[in-house]
PDB file of C-alpha atoms and ligand atoms in Angstrom:
ATOM      1  CA  UNK A   1     -18.007  15.473  32.078  1.00 94.00           C
ATOM      2  CA  UNK A   2     -16.369  16.467  28.900  1.00 96.00           C
ATOM      3  CA  UNK A   3     -17.459  14.564  25.844  1.00 97.00           C
ATOM      4  CA  UNK A   4     -14.465  14.676  23.223  1.00 95.00           C
ATOM      5  CA  UNK A   5     -14.767  14.647  19.496  1.00 95.00           C
ATOM      6  CA  UNK A   6     -12.339  11.998  18.149  1.00 96.00           C
ATOM      7  CA  UNK A   7     -10.622  11.968  14.756  1.00 97.00           C
ATOM      8  CA  UNK A   8     -12.961  10.877  12.059  1.00 98.00           C
ATOM      9  CA  UNK A   9     -12.708   9.495   8.590  1.00 97.00           C
ATOM     10  CA  UNK A  10     -14.860  10.018   5.471  1.00 97.00           C
ATOM     11  CA  UNK A  11     -15.279   6.424   4.256  1.00 94.00           C
ATOM     12  CA  UNK A  12     -16.158   7.523   0.878  1.00 93.00           C
ATOM     13  CA  UNK A  13     -12.962   9.434   0.194  1.00 93.00           C
ATOM     14  CA  UNK A  14     -10.670   7.755   2.779  1.00 94.00           C
ATOM     15  CA  UNK A  15      -9.775  11.394   4.078  1.00 95.00           C
ATOM     16  CA  UNK A  16      -8.950  11.458   7.787  1.00 97.00           C
ATOM     17  CA  UNK A  17     -10.069  14.596   9.557  1.00 96.00           C
ATOM     18  CA  UNK A  18      -7.710  14.997  12.503  1.00 96.00           C
ATOM     19  CA  UNK A  19      -5.814  17.994  13.799  1.00 93.00           C
ATOM     20  CA  UNK A  20      -2.422  16.070  14.155  1.00 94.00           C
ATOM     21  CA  UNK A  21      -2.383  14.147  10.834  1.00 96.00           C
ATOM     22  CA  UNK A  22       1.067  12.909   9.605  1.00 97.00           C
ATOM     23  CA  UNK A  23       1.431  12.619   5.890  1.00 97.00           C
ATOM     24  CA  UNK A  24       4.122  10.899   3.705  1.00 98.00           C
ATOM     25  CA  UNK A  25       4.022  11.472   0.155  1.00 98.00           C
ATOM     26  CA  UNK A  26       5.973   8.945  -2.243  1.00 98.00           C
ATOM     27  CA  UNK A  27       7.143  10.395  -5.463  1.00 98.00           C
ATOM     28  CA  UNK A  28       8.176   8.532  -8.670  1.00 98.00           C
ATOM     29  CA  UNK A  29      11.868   9.549  -8.034  1.00 98.00           C
ATOM     30  CA  UNK A  30      12.039   7.365  -4.894  1.00 97.00           C
ATOM     31  CA  UNK A  31      10.636   4.271  -6.695  1.00 97.00           C
ATOM     32  CA  UNK A  32      13.748   3.615  -9.001  1.00 96.00           C
ATOM     33  CA  UNK A  33      13.820  -0.133  -9.771  1.00 94.00           C
ATOM     34  CA  UNK A  34      10.258  -0.777  -8.649  1.00 96.00           C
ATOM     35  CA  UNK A  35       8.679  -0.617 -12.093  1.00 97.00           C
ATOM     36  CA  UNK A  36       9.805  -2.990 -14.875  1.00 96.00           C
ATOM     37  CA  UNK A  37       9.817  -0.428 -17.851  1.00 97.00           C
ATOM     38  CA  UNK A  38      12.974   1.598 -17.317  1.00 97.00           C
ATOM     39  CA  UNK A  39      12.369   3.835 -20.393  1.00 98.00           C
ATOM     40  CA  UNK A  40       8.783   4.631 -19.318  1.00 98.00           C
ATOM     41  CA  UNK A  41      10.055   5.341 -15.705  1.00 98.00           C
ATOM     42  CA  UNK A  42      12.713   7.741 -17.125  1.00 98.00           C
ATOM     43  CA  UNK A  43      10.069   9.663 -19.193  1.00 98.00           C
ATOM     44  CA  UNK A  44       7.841  10.504 -16.422  1.00 98.00           C
ATOM     45  CA  UNK A  45       8.346  13.633 -14.116  1.00 98.00           C
ATOM     46  CA  UNK A  46      10.421  12.808 -11.094  1.00 97.00           C
ATOM     47  CA  UNK A  47       7.915  14.684  -8.864  1.00 98.00           C
ATOM     48  CA  UNK A  48       4.975  12.795  -9.952  1.00 98.00           C
ATOM     49  CA  UNK A  49       2.972  11.650  -6.832  1.00 98.00           C
ATOM     50  CA  UNK A  50       2.382   7.893  -6.836  1.00 98.00           C
ATOM     51  CA  UNK A  51       1.006   7.398  -3.410  1.00 98.00           C
ATOM     52  CA  UNK A  52       0.621   9.038  -0.108  1.00 98.00           C
ATOM     53  CA  UNK A  53      -0.189   7.858   3.352  1.00 98.00           C
ATOM     54  CA  UNK A  54      -2.012   9.772   5.955  1.00 97.00           C
ATOM     55  CA  UNK A  55      -1.862   8.566   9.512  1.00 97.00           C
ATOM     56  CA  UNK A  56      -2.627   9.429  13.073  1.00 98.00           C
ATOM     57  CA  UNK A  57       0.613  10.181  15.016  1.00 96.00           C
ATOM     58  CA  UNK A  58       2.620   6.979  15.242  1.00 93.00           C
ATOM     59  CA  UNK A  59       2.404   5.011  18.403  1.00 89.00           C
ATOM     60  CA  UNK A  60       5.498   3.304  19.690  1.00 87.00           C
ATOM     61  CA  UNK A  61       4.597   1.105  22.823  1.00 94.00           C
ATOM     62  CA  UNK A  62       4.462  -2.619  22.626  1.00 94.00           C
ATOM     63  CA  UNK A  63       0.688  -3.523  22.253  1.00 96.00           C
ATOM     64  CA  UNK A  64      -0.296  -0.239  20.491  1.00 98.00           C
ATOM     65  CA  UNK A  65      -1.828   0.072  17.151  1.00 98.00           C
ATOM     66  CA  UNK A  66      -1.407   2.547  14.295  1.00 98.00           C
ATOM     67  CA  UNK A  67      -4.095   3.699  11.918  1.00 98.00           C
ATOM     68  CA  UNK A  68      -3.504   5.156   8.438  1.00 98.00           C
ATOM     69  CA  UNK A  69      -4.895   5.394   4.965  1.00 98.00           C
ATOM     70  CA  UNK A  70      -2.911   4.812   1.824  1.00 98.00           C
ATOM     71  CA  UNK A  71      -3.940   6.640  -1.312  1.00 98.00           C
ATOM     72  CA  UNK A  72      -2.544   5.417  -4.668  1.00 98.00           C
ATOM     73  CA  UNK A  73      -3.158   7.656  -7.477  1.00 98.00           C
ATOM     74  CA  UNK A  74      -4.456   6.382 -10.964  1.00 98.00           C
ATOM     75  CA  UNK A  75      -1.791   5.947 -13.576  1.00 98.00           C
ATOM     76  CA  UNK A  76       0.824   3.771 -14.909  1.00 98.00           C
ATOM     77  CA  UNK A  77       4.583   3.564 -15.749  1.00 98.00           C
ATOM     78  CA  UNK A  78       4.391   2.104 -19.242  1.00 98.00           C
ATOM     79  CA  UNK A  79       1.718  -0.594 -18.886  1.00 98.00           C
ATOM     80  CA  UNK A  80       2.289  -1.185 -15.119  1.00 98.00           C
ATOM     81  CA  UNK A  81      -0.271   0.292 -12.741  1.00 98.00           C
ATOM     82  CA  UNK A  82       0.889   2.719 -10.007  1.00 98.00           C
ATOM     83  CA  UNK A  83       1.450   0.750  -6.821  1.00 98.00           C
ATOM     84  CA  UNK A  84       3.095   0.821  -3.471  1.00 98.00           C
ATOM     85  CA  UNK A  85       6.641  -0.224  -2.889  1.00 97.00           C
ATOM     86  CA  UNK A  86       5.495  -3.033  -0.721  1.00 98.00           C
ATOM     87  CA  UNK A  87       7.085  -4.552   2.267  1.00 98.00           C
ATOM     88  CA  UNK A  88       7.240  -7.277   4.944  1.00 98.00           C
ATOM     89  CA  UNK A  89       7.085  -6.131   8.476  1.00 98.00           C
ATOM     90  CA  UNK A  90      10.330  -5.618  10.335  1.00 97.00           C
ATOM     91  CA  UNK A  91       8.822  -7.817  12.998  1.00 97.00           C
ATOM     92  CA  UNK A  92       7.809 -10.185  10.301  1.00 98.00           C
ATOM     93  CA  UNK A  93       5.223 -12.220  12.459  1.00 98.00           C
ATOM     94  CA  UNK A  94       3.118  -8.970  12.850  1.00 98.00           C
ATOM     95  CA  UNK A  95      -0.205  -8.913  10.947  1.00 98.00           C
ATOM     96  CA  UNK A  96      -2.317  -5.988   9.570  1.00 98.00           C
ATOM     97  CA  UNK A  97      -5.750  -5.271   8.292  1.00 98.00           C
ATOM     98  CA  UNK A  98      -6.532  -3.293   5.245  1.00 98.00           C
ATOM     99  CA  UNK A  99      -9.957  -1.969   4.402  1.00 98.00           C
ATOM    100  CA  UNK A 100     -11.050  -0.784   0.819  1.00 98.00           C
ATOM    101  CA  UNK A 101     -12.316   2.734   0.898  1.00 97.00           C
ATOM    102  CA  UNK A 102     -12.331   4.337  -2.597  1.00 98.00           C
ATOM    103  CA  UNK A 103     -11.480   3.114  -6.075  1.00 98.00           C
ATOM    104  CA  UNK A 104     -10.452  -0.187  -7.155  1.00 98.00           C
ATOM    105  CA  UNK A 105      -7.265  -2.228  -7.072  1.00 98.00           C
ATOM    106  CA  UNK A 106      -5.392  -5.362  -6.166  1.00 98.00           C
ATOM    107  CA  UNK A 107      -3.617  -6.327  -2.964  1.00 98.00           C
ATOM    108  CA  UNK A 108      -0.647  -8.565  -3.702  1.00 98.00           C
ATOM    109  CA  UNK A 109       0.231 -10.772  -0.841  1.00 98.00           C
ATOM    110  CA  UNK A 110       3.595 -12.810  -1.071  1.00 98.00           C
ATOM    111  CA  UNK A 111       4.839 -15.383   1.415  1.00 97.00           C
ATOM    112  CA  UNK A 112       8.442 -15.719   2.170  1.00 95.00           C
ATOM    113  CA  UNK A 113       8.511 -18.861  -0.162  1.00 95.00           C
ATOM    114  CA  UNK A 114       7.527 -16.475  -2.948  1.00 95.00           C
ATOM    115  CA  UNK A 115       3.992 -17.956  -3.271  1.00 96.00           C
ATOM    116  CA  UNK A 116       1.652 -15.117  -4.248  1.00 97.00           C
ATOM    117  CA  UNK A 117      -2.087 -14.537  -3.661  1.00 98.00           C
ATOM    118  CA  UNK A 118      -4.053 -11.596  -4.894  1.00 98.00           C
ATOM    119  CA  UNK A 119      -7.236 -10.014  -3.543  1.00 98.00           C
ATOM    120  CA  UNK A 120      -9.586  -7.468  -5.028  1.00 98.00           C
ATOM    121  CA  UNK A 121      -9.659  -4.201  -3.289  1.00 98.00           C
ATOM    122  CA  UNK A 122     -12.990  -2.177  -3.484  1.00 98.00           C
ATOM    123  CA  UNK A 123     -15.024  -0.025  -1.192  1.00 98.00           C
ATOM    124  CA  UNK A 124     -15.914  -2.031   1.750  1.00 97.00           C
ATOM    125  CA  UNK A 125     -13.400  -4.914   1.104  1.00 98.00           C
ATOM    126  CA  UNK A 126     -11.699  -6.338   4.196  1.00 98.00           C
ATOM    127  CA  UNK A 127      -8.185  -7.726   4.026  1.00 98.00           C
ATOM    128  CA  UNK A 128      -6.391  -9.718   6.672  1.00 98.00           C
ATOM    129  CA  UNK A 129      -2.590  -9.619   6.058  1.00 98.00           C
ATOM    130  CA  UNK A 130      -1.164 -12.295   8.148  1.00 98.00           C
ATOM    131  CA  UNK A 131       2.300 -12.195   9.568  1.00 98.00           C
ATOM    132  CA  UNK A 132       5.126 -13.337   7.414  1.00 98.00           C
ATOM    133  CA  UNK A 133       3.363 -11.889   4.259  1.00 98.00           C
ATOM    134  CA  UNK A 134       4.770  -9.125   2.057  1.00 98.00           C
ATOM    135  CA  UNK A 135       2.052  -6.694   0.821  1.00 98.00           C
ATOM    136  CA  UNK A 136       1.645  -4.156  -1.935  1.00 98.00           C
ATOM    137  CA  UNK A 137      -1.466  -2.262  -3.127  1.00 98.00           C
ATOM    138  CA  UNK A 138      -1.982  -1.716  -6.881  1.00 98.00           C
ATOM    139  CA  UNK A 139      -4.350   0.852  -8.425  1.00 98.00           C
ATOM    140  CA  UNK A 140      -6.029  -0.838 -11.383  1.00 98.00           C
ATOM    141  CA  UNK A 141      -8.786   1.867 -11.749  1.00 98.00           C
ATOM    142  CA  UNK A 142      -9.184   5.255 -13.202  1.00 97.00           C
ATOM    143  CA  UNK A 143      -9.482   7.042  -9.993  1.00 98.00           C
ATOM    144  CA  UNK A 144      -7.632   7.190  -6.669  1.00 98.00           C
ATOM    145  CA  UNK A 145      -7.335   3.959  -4.727  1.00 98.00           C
ATOM    146  CA  UNK A 146      -7.672   4.558  -0.959  1.00 98.00           C
ATOM    147  CA  UNK A 147      -7.325   1.855   1.630  1.00 98.00           C
ATOM    148  CA  UNK A 148      -7.441   2.110   5.427  1.00 98.00           C
ATOM    149  CA  UNK A 149      -4.893   0.173   7.501  1.00 98.00           C
ATOM    150  CA  UNK A 150      -4.614  -0.806  11.166  1.00 98.00           C
ATOM    151  CA  UNK A 151      -1.213  -2.314  12.200  1.00 98.00           C
ATOM    152  CA  UNK A 152       0.905  -2.975  15.169  1.00 98.00           C
ATOM    153  CA  UNK A 153       2.975  -0.061  16.120  1.00 97.00           C
ATOM    154  CA  UNK A 154       5.892  -2.384  16.618  1.00 97.00           C
ATOM    155  CA  UNK A 155       5.617  -4.005  13.324  1.00 97.00           C
ATOM    156  CA  UNK A 156       8.069  -1.680  11.383  1.00 97.00           C
ATOM    157  CA  UNK A 157       8.843  -2.099   7.642  1.00 96.00           C
ATOM    158  CA  UNK A 158      11.338  -4.226   5.867  1.00 97.00           C
ATOM    159  CA  UNK A 159      11.904  -3.147   2.320  1.00 96.00           C
ATOM    160  CA  UNK A 160      15.376  -4.839   1.747  1.00 93.00           C
ATOM    161  CA  UNK A 161      14.080  -8.337   1.796  1.00 90.00           C
ATOM    162  CA  UNK A 162      12.295  -7.580  -1.495  1.00 89.00           C
ATOM    163  CA  UNK A 163      15.009  -5.274  -2.976  1.00 81.00           C
ATOM    164  CA  UNK A 164      16.704  -7.835  -5.221  1.00 79.00           C
ATOM    165  CA  UNK A 165      13.869  -9.943  -6.527  1.00 79.00           C
ATOM    166  CA  UNK A 166      10.737  -7.966  -5.635  1.00 89.00           C
ATOM    167  CA  UNK A 167       7.321  -9.391  -6.009  1.00 97.00           C
ATOM    168  CA  UNK A 168       6.719 -12.371  -8.211  1.00 97.00           C
ATOM    169  CA  UNK A 169       3.942 -10.747 -10.271  1.00 98.00           C
ATOM    170  CA  UNK A 170       3.304  -7.481 -12.183  1.00 98.00           C
ATOM    171  CA  UNK A 171      -0.076  -5.994 -12.734  1.00 98.00           C
ATOM    172  CA  UNK A 172      -0.162  -4.528 -16.252  1.00 98.00           C
ATOM    173  CA  UNK A 173      -2.985  -2.835 -18.321  1.00 97.00           C
ATOM    174  CA  UNK A 174      -4.681  -5.205 -20.586  1.00 94.00           C
ATOM    175  CA  UNK A 175      -7.937  -5.545 -22.469  1.00 89.00           C
ATOM    176  CA  UNK A 176      -9.637  -2.486 -20.814  1.00 86.00           C
ATOM    177  CA  UNK A 177      -8.795  -3.787 -17.393  1.00 95.00           C
ATOM    178  CA  UNK A 178      -5.638  -5.651 -15.984  1.00 98.00           C
ATOM    179  CA  UNK A 179      -3.691  -8.564 -16.699  1.00 97.00           C
ATOM    180  CA  UNK A 180      -1.305 -10.250 -14.269  1.00 98.00           C
ATOM    181  CA  UNK A 181       2.112 -11.536 -15.348  1.00 97.00           C
ATOM    182  CA  UNK A 182       4.188 -13.895 -13.271  1.00 95.00           C
ATOM    183  CA  UNK A 183       7.941 -13.043 -13.067  1.00 88.00           C
ATOM    184  CA  UNK A 184       9.519 -15.742 -11.066  1.00 70.00           C
TER     185      UNK A 184
HETATM  186  O1  G6P B 201       5.511   1.167   2.990  1.00 62.55           O
HETATM  187  P1  G6P B 201       4.937   1.094   1.573  1.00 62.55           P
HETATM  188  O2  G6P B 201       5.028  -0.245   1.062  1.00 62.55           O
HETATM  189  O3  G6P B 201       5.461   2.167   0.717  1.00 62.55           O
HETATM  190  O4  G6P B 201       3.264   1.225   1.697  1.00 62.55           O
HETATM  191  C1  G6P B 201       2.666   2.300   2.097  1.00 62.55           C
HETATM  192  C2  G6P B 201       2.015   2.160   3.503  1.00 62.55           C
HETATM  193  O5  G6P B 201       1.061   1.175   3.234  1.00 62.55           O
HETATM  194  C3  G6P B 201       0.000   0.923   4.340  1.00 62.55           C
HETATM  195  O6  G6P B 201      -0.727   2.035   4.562  1.00 62.55           O
HETATM  196  C4  G6P B 201       0.780   0.594   5.689  1.00 62.55           C
HETATM  197  O7  G6P B 201       0.041   0.393   6.724  1.00 62.55           O
HETATM  198  C5  G6P B 201       1.899   1.579   5.900  1.00 62.55           C
HETATM  199  O8  G6P B 201       2.597   1.104   6.941  1.00 62.55           O
HETATM  200  C6  G6P B 201       2.905   1.790   4.623  1.00 62.55           C
HETATM  201  O9  G6P B 201       3.834   2.594   4.849  1.00 62.55           O
END
């Protein structure tokens, strides 16, 4: 009987080793309106990589799971740390797990009511993102933040629900680390 070698992951770097990896890179140019400091946003190169996602080929069947890794680069737009756009799931009741792999950061969790909770992300951290919760990763460190994710293949992404008002907190550089401002 054949014994197969499955895809694998380097937990230290968050790099997936698979022949059929799918990668999506998010450049600064596609995050217009996400960061607060418009002048700082305009002063940075459009093609600056803010984050990328590597994943195994997306599944589509009901009941299936996706697996991927988000890599958020270190840096800031003005004082605001690089972060993902963030989203609710299209199927809003669907949950997700994140696992911190490399670097340090914060996971912003926002309920539909606007109430926010924040978790530290670090190598080995485990994050249950319940249904009905918008989620965004912020890199507060000096190196790449990588986090593994497992989510339902039917979850989808809903970015428009956050388009007008966004998240209710911003994570800014402060005192050699970060400070969190509320922006209701
Ligand atoms: O979709 P964004 O908010 O840009 O976040 C980037 C990615 O983060 C996680 O890895 C999710 O599991 C992905 O589904 C998502 O695409």
